[in-house]
Amino acid sequence: EPEVTQTPSHQVTQMGQEVILRCVPISNHLYFYWYRQILGQKVEFLVSFYNNEISEKSEIFDDQFSVERPDGSNFTLKIRSTKLEDSAMYFCASSVEARPQHFGDGTRLSIL
Amino acid sequence: KNEVEQSPQNLTAQEGEFITINCSYSVGISALHWLQQHPGGGIVSLFMLSSGKKKHGRLIATINIQEKHSSLHITASHPRDSAVYICAVNQGAQKLVFGQGTRLTINP
């Protein structure tokens, strides 16, 4: 069965550094998402992306965050200047319209 | 107040027991999802519901739109069912709003 693939599985970065999290969505999917889960807390929506632009974003998704689909397969989340509170598990997901979202296994981001 | 509330937060049961996890929501939704999160962190979609009832193997999900309530049932529970079960709702077409999850432990 097709899968959403996320790399790396664990990223350790110094505070203030830029980080890029990578995702390869399922190939025929049209909608792409990023979520985060701070340790011990619930999963939170960050952003959705459709037709090469952001379709919705949460208040968490401020100017420090950006998303990009640089080619036909990858979908990236960039955090420009990381803070300690950005430490979390970041999940990518993709879907075909209203179909269930398929999640990747997540990237654990640790900010030191 | 959270838009999506789950109960219980933690549930421990013996193998073979019938399990029910509840979800209430306070917002208008286009669909409700039940998700499973394993200890490693990965999230798997179990069901997407907009009305009625769905069954997959030993799992059954129901939704009552008028009461803004959904339940996830597991029949003949097994230790491999141990995971965090998450209720999430679609507000509009895309954005998912998540509950805090129910940690289920099934003892052999």
Short mmCIF file of C-alpha atoms in Angstrom, two decimals:
data_model
loop_
_atom_site.label_atom_id
_atom_site.label_comp_id
_atom_site.label_asym_id
_atom_site.label_seq_id
_atom_site.Cartn_x
_atom_site.Cartn_y
_atom_site.Cartn_z
CA GLU A 1 0.00 0.00 0.00
CA PRO A 2 1.36 3.49 -0.85
CA GLU A 3 2.81 5.39 2.11
CA VAL A 4 3.67 8.92 3.09
CA THR A 5 7.42 9.02 3.75
CA GLN A 6 9.10 11.52 6.07
CA THR A 7 12.79 12.22 6.50
CA PRO A 8 14.69 12.41 8.71
CA SER A 9 13.06 10.38 11.47
CA HIS A 10 14.93 12.43 14.09
CA GLN A 11 16.49 15.88 13.65
CA VAL A 12 18.60 17.57 16.31
CA THR A 13 19.28 21.27 15.74
CA GLN A 14 20.76 24.16 17.66
CA MET A 15 18.37 26.95 18.65
CA GLY A 16 18.34 29.69 16.04
CA GLN A 17 19.25 27.39 13.17
CA GLU A 18 17.07 26.74 10.16
CA VAL A 19 15.61 23.28 9.71
CA ILE A 20 13.86 21.65 6.76
CA LEU A 21 11.62 18.65 7.28
CA ARG A 22 10.90 16.59 4.21
CA CYS A 23 7.90 14.57 3.12
CA VAL A 24 7.04 12.52 0.08
CA PRO A 25 3.23 12.34 -0.12
CA ILE A 26 1.32 9.56 -1.88
CA SER A 27 1.71 10.15 -5.58
CA ASN A 28 -1.90 10.73 -6.69
CA HIS A 29 -2.83 12.85 -3.66
CA LEU A 30 -3.67 16.49 -4.12
CA TYR A 31 -3.86 17.88 -0.57
CA PHE A 32 -0.87 18.05 1.76
CA TYR A 33 -0.69 18.87 5.43
CA TRP A 34 1.71 19.44 8.29
CA TYR A 35 0.81 18.79 11.92
CA ARG A 36 2.85 18.89 15.08
CA GLN A 37 2.60 17.13 18.42
CA ILE A 38 4.49 18.52 21.37
CA LEU A 39 5.45 15.72 23.77
CA GLY A 40 2.49 14.74 25.92
CA GLN A 41 0.07 17.04 24.10
CA LYS A 42 -2.50 16.60 21.36
CA VAL A 43 -1.80 16.79 17.66
CA GLU A 44 -2.20 20.31 16.23
CA PHE A 45 -2.87 21.42 12.67
CA LEU A 46 -0.22 23.68 11.14
CA VAL A 47 -1.01 24.12 7.47
CA SER A 48 -2.72 22.64 4.44
CA PHE A 49 -1.50 23.01 0.87
CA TYR A 50 -3.33 22.54 -2.40
CA ASN A 51 -2.63 23.52 -5.98
CA ASN A 52 0.79 24.92 -5.07
CA GLU A 53 -0.43 27.29 -2.42
CA ILE A 54 -1.39 27.36 1.23
CA SER A 55 -5.14 26.75 1.55
CA GLU A 56 -5.37 27.07 5.33
CA LYS A 57 -3.01 27.71 8.23
CA SER A 58 -3.27 27.88 11.99
CA GLU A 59 -2.13 30.64 14.31
CA ILE A 60 0.90 28.49 15.12
CA PHE A 61 2.08 28.79 11.52
CA ASP A 62 3.70 32.22 11.80
CA ASP A 63 6.37 33.91 9.68
CA GLN A 64 9.02 31.50 10.97
CA PHE A 65 7.33 28.66 9.09
CA SER A 66 7.06 28.07 5.36
CA VAL A 67 6.06 25.18 3.13
CA GLU A 68 7.09 24.35 -0.36
CA ARG A 69 6.55 21.71 -2.99
CA PRO A 70 9.86 22.14 -4.82
CA ASP A 71 9.23 19.36 -7.33
CA GLY A 72 6.48 16.90 -8.21
CA SER A 73 7.12 14.62 -5.27
CA ASN A 74 8.52 16.43 -2.21
CA PHE A 75 6.66 18.61 0.29
CA THR A 76 8.81 20.47 2.81
CA LEU A 77 8.32 22.38 6.03
CA LYS A 78 10.96 24.98 6.84
CA ILE A 79 11.42 26.60 10.23
CA ARG A 80 13.63 29.64 9.75
CA SER A 81 15.05 30.28 13.20
CA THR A 82 14.19 27.48 15.56
CA LYS A 83 13.16 28.02 19.18
CA LEU A 84 13.19 25.58 22.06
CA GLU A 85 9.39 25.40 21.90
CA ASP A 86 9.57 24.10 18.31
CA SER A 87 10.71 20.75 19.73
CA ALA A 88 7.94 18.33 18.75
CA MET A 89 6.99 15.49 16.47
CA TYR A 90 6.04 16.83 13.06
CA PHE A 91 3.67 14.80 10.92
CA CYS A 92 3.08 15.16 7.21
CA ALA A 93 -0.18 13.89 5.71
CA SER A 94 -1.76 13.75 2.29
CA SER A 95 -5.23 13.07 0.94
CA VAL A 96 -7.44 13.04 -2.10
CA GLU A 97 -10.07 15.66 -1.32
CA ALA A 98 -12.33 14.42 1.48
CA ARG A 99 -10.76 10.98 1.68
CA PRO A 100 -9.06 10.03 4.95
CA GLN A 101 -5.68 11.63 5.42
CA HIS A 102 -2.67 9.32 5.25
CA PHE A 103 0.01 10.18 7.78
CA GLY A 104 3.74 9.70 7.68
CA ASP A 105 5.60 8.24 10.66
CA GLY A 106 6.72 11.69 11.75
CA THR A 107 9.99 13.54 12.28
CA ARG A 108 11.04 14.10 15.86
CA LEU A 109 12.60 17.57 16.04
CA SER A 110 14.79 18.30 19.06
CA ILE A 111 16.00 21.87 19.54
CA LEU A 112 19.02 22.28 21.85
CA LYS B 1 -13.11 24.50 26.31
CA ASN B 2 -11.65 21.99 23.88
CA GLU B 3 -13.56 21.61 20.64
CA VAL B 4 -13.06 17.84 20.73
CA GLU B 5 -13.27 15.96 24.02
CA GLN B 6 -12.51 12.31 24.49
CA SER B 7 -13.27 9.99 27.38
CA PRO B 8 -11.80 8.25 29.11
CA GLN B 9 -8.25 9.65 28.95
CA ASN B 10 -6.81 6.31 30.04
CA LEU B 11 -8.36 2.86 29.85
CA THR B 12 -6.92 -0.42 31.03
CA ALA B 13 -8.75 -3.67 30.33
CA GLN B 14 -8.19 -7.40 30.19
CA GLU B 15 -7.79 -9.26 26.93
CA GLY B 16 -11.17 -10.17 25.46
CA GLU B 17 -13.10 -7.27 26.97
CA PHE B 18 -15.39 -5.01 24.92
CA ILE B 19 -13.92 -1.51 24.73
CA THR B 20 -15.73 1.78 24.18
CA ILE B 21 -14.03 5.14 23.67
CA ASN B 22 -16.18 8.25 23.40
CA CYS B 23 -15.75 11.53 21.55
CA SER B 24 -17.86 14.68 21.81
CA TYR B 25 -17.38 17.77 19.71
CA SER B 26 -18.75 21.28 19.92
CA VAL B 27 -18.22 22.60 16.40
CA GLY B 28 -19.83 22.01 13.03
CA ILE B 29 -18.03 19.28 11.17
CA SER B 30 -17.94 17.75 7.71
CA ALA B 31 -16.47 14.44 8.91
CA LEU B 32 -15.09 12.72 11.99
CA HIS B 33 -12.00 10.53 12.07
CA TRP B 34 -10.74 7.87 14.41
CA LEU B 35 -6.97 7.47 14.38
CA GLN B 36 -4.58 5.10 16.10
CA GLN B 37 -1.17 6.23 17.37
CA HIS B 38 1.35 3.58 18.32
CA PRO B 39 4.12 4.00 20.91
CA GLY B 40 6.62 4.82 18.16
CA GLY B 41 4.46 7.80 17.26
CA GLY B 42 3.10 6.84 13.83
CA ILE B 43 -0.55 7.68 13.14
CA VAL B 44 -2.89 5.40 11.23
CA SER B 45 -6.36 6.36 10.04
CA LEU B 46 -8.98 3.84 11.21
CA PHE B 47 -12.28 5.39 10.13
CA MET B 48 -13.73 8.47 8.53
CA LEU B 49 -17.43 9.00 9.30
CA SER B 50 -20.02 11.57 8.38
CA SER B 51 -23.06 9.56 9.49
CA GLY B 52 -24.16 6.20 10.83
CA LYS B 53 -21.80 3.37 11.54
CA LYS B 54 -18.73 1.70 10.05
CA LYS B 55 -17.13 -1.66 10.85
CA HIS B 56 -13.69 -2.99 10.08
CA GLY B 57 -12.75 -6.30 11.61
CA ARG B 58 -13.13 -5.99 15.39
CA LEU B 59 -13.48 -2.21 15.24
CA ILE B 60 -16.80 -0.39 15.02
CA ALA B 61 -17.27 3.37 14.84
CA THR B 62 -20.57 5.19 15.23
CA ILE B 63 -21.56 8.82 15.01
CA ASN B 64 -24.67 10.73 16.11
CA ILE B 65 -24.65 14.05 14.29
CA GLN B 66 -27.55 15.53 16.28
CA GLU B 67 -25.85 14.79 19.60
CA LYS B 68 -22.34 15.63 18.27
CA HIS B 69 -21.02 12.37 19.63
CA SER B 70 -19.07 9.42 18.30
CA SER B 71 -17.93 6.15 19.79
CA LEU B 72 -15.21 3.70 18.87
CA HIS B 73 -15.76 0.11 19.96
CA ILE B 74 -13.30 -2.75 19.99
CA THR B 75 -14.68 -6.26 20.34
CA ALA B 76 -12.61 -9.14 21.73
CA SER B 77 -9.77 -6.78 22.64
CA HIS B 78 -6.18 -8.00 22.33
CA PRO B 79 -2.88 -6.71 23.72
CA ARG B 80 -1.89 -5.61 20.21
CA ASP B 81 -4.80 -3.13 20.35
CA SER B 82 -2.84 -1.19 22.99
CA ALA B 83 -2.27 2.28 21.56
CA VAL B 84 -3.53 5.85 21.79
CA TYR B 85 -6.84 6.31 19.99
CA ILE B 86 -7.51 9.81 18.71
CA CYS B 87 -10.75 11.40 17.59
CA ALA B 88 -10.37 14.25 15.09
CA VAL B 89 -12.94 16.32 13.21
CA ASN B 90 -12.83 18.04 9.84
CA GLN B 91 -13.76 21.69 10.12
CA GLY B 92 -14.42 22.43 6.49
CA ALA B 93 -12.76 20.27 3.91
CA GLN B 94 -9.25 20.01 5.20
CA LYS B 95 -8.26 21.18 8.68
CA LEU B 96 -8.37 18.46 11.34
CA VAL B 97 -8.99 19.36 14.97
CA PHE B 98 -7.80 16.64 17.33
CA GLY B 99 -8.92 15.35 20.68
CA GLN B 100 -6.34 14.70 23.35
CA GLY B 101 -6.41 10.94 22.77
CA THR B 102 -7.34 7.91 24.86
CA ARG B 103 -4.49 5.69 26.00
CA LEU B 104 -5.70 2.08 25.83
CA THR B 105 -3.81 -0.74 27.51
CA ILE B 106 -4.99 -4.32 27.09
CA ASN B 107 -3.43 -6.76 29.51
CA PRO B 108 -3.08 -10.44 28.59
#
